[in-house]
Coordinates of C-alpha atoms in Angstrom, one line a residue:
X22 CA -31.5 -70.4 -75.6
X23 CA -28.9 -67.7 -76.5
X24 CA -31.4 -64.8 -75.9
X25 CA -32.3 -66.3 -72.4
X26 CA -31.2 -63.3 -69.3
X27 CA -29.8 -66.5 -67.3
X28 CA -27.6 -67.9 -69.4
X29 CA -24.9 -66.8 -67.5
X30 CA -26.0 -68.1 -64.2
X31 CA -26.7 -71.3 -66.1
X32 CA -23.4 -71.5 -67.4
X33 CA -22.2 -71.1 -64.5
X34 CA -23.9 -74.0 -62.9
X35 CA -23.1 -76.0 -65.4
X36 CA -19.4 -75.0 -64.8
X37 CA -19.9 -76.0 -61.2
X38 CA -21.5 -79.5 -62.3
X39 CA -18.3 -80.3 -64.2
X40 CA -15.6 -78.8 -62.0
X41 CA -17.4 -80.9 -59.4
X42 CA -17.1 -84.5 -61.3
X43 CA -13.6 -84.5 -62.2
X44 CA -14.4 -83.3 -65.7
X45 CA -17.1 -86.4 -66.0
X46 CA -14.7 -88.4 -63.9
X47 CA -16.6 -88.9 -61.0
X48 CA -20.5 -88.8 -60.4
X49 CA -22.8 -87.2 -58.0
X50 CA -25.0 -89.7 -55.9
X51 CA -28.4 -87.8 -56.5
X52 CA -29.5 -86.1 -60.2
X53 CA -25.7 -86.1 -61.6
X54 CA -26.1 -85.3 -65.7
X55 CA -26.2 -88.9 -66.2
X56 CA -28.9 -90.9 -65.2
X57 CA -27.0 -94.5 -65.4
X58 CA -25.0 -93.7 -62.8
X59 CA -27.1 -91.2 -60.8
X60 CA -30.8 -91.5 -59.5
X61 CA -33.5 -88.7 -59.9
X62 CA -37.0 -88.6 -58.7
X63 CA -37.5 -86.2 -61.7
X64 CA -35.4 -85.7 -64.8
X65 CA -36.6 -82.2 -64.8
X66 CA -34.5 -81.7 -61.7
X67 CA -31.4 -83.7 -62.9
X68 CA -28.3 -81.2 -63.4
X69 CA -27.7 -80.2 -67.3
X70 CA -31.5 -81.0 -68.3
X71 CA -33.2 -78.9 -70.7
X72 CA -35.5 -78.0 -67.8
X73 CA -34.2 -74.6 -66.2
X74 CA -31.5 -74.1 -63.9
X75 CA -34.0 -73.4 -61.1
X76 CA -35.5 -76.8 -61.5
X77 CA -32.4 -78.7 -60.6
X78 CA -31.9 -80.5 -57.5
X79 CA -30.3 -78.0 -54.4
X80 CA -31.3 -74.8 -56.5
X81 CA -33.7 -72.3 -55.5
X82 CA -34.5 -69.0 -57.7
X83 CA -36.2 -65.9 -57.0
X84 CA -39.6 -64.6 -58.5
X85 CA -37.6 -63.4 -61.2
X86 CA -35.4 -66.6 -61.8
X87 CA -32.1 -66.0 -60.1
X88 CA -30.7 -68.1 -58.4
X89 CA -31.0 -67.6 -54.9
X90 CA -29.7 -70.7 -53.1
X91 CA -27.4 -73.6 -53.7
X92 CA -27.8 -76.7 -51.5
X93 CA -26.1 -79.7 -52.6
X94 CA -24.9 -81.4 -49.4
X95 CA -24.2 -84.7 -49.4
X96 CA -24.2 -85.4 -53.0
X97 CA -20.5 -86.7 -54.3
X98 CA -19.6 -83.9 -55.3
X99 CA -15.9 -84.5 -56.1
X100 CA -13.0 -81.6 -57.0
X101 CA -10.9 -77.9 -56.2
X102 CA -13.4 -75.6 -54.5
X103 CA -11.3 -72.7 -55.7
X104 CA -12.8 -73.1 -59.2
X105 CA -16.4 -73.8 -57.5
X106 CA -15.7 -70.3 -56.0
X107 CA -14.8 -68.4 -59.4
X108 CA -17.5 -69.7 -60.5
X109 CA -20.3 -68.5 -58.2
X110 CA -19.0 -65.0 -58.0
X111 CA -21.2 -64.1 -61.2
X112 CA -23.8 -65.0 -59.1
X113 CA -23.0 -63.1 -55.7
X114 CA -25.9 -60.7 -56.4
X115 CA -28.7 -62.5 -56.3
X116 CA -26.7 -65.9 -54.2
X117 CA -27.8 -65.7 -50.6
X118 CA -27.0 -69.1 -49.2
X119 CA -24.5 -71.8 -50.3
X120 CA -24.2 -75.6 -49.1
X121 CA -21.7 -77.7 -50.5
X122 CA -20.8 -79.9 -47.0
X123 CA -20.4 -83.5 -46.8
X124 CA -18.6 -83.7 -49.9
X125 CA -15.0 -84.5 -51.3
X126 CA -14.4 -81.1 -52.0
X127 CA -10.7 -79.9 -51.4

């Protein structure tokens, strides 16, 4: 929805989803956009859904639906963290705590 106040910050995670397959290259192990290739207890948490951005797998919001946390350890995540970075700075408001570890990020 064009008229939604996150669509920035879902942008933005939608950014970080691709900059973080290779452009679609790669996949993540756990609720990647694609469910062939990537398992999901729940679609509404799988990454690019229609479901909001808070929903996804790793993200927590506030009350008010910014997002608040990003914890996506361990997932295969794949690409330049520099762009990961430039990303998330829209987000440096409301973005208390960030967990990429365990990943092949360079």
């Amino acid at each position: 929805n064009a008229s939604s106040p996150n669509l920035g910050q879902r942008y933005s995670m939608s950014t970080l989803y691709f900059a973080t397959t290779n452009n679609g290259q790669t996949t993540w192990i756990n609720c990647g956009a694609d469910a062939s290739t990537s398992s999901c207890s729940s679609e509404s948490q799988r990454f690019l859904s229609s479901s909001s951005e808070c929903d996804w797998l790793g993200i927590t919001c506030s009350g008010s639906g910014e997002i608040t946390n990003i914890d996506i350890r361990e997932n295969g995540l794949a690409g330049d963290v520099s762009v990961i970075i430039k990303e998330l700075v829209s987000l440096s408001s409301s973005l208390e705590v960030l967990r990429l570890s365990i990943n092949a990020l360079s």
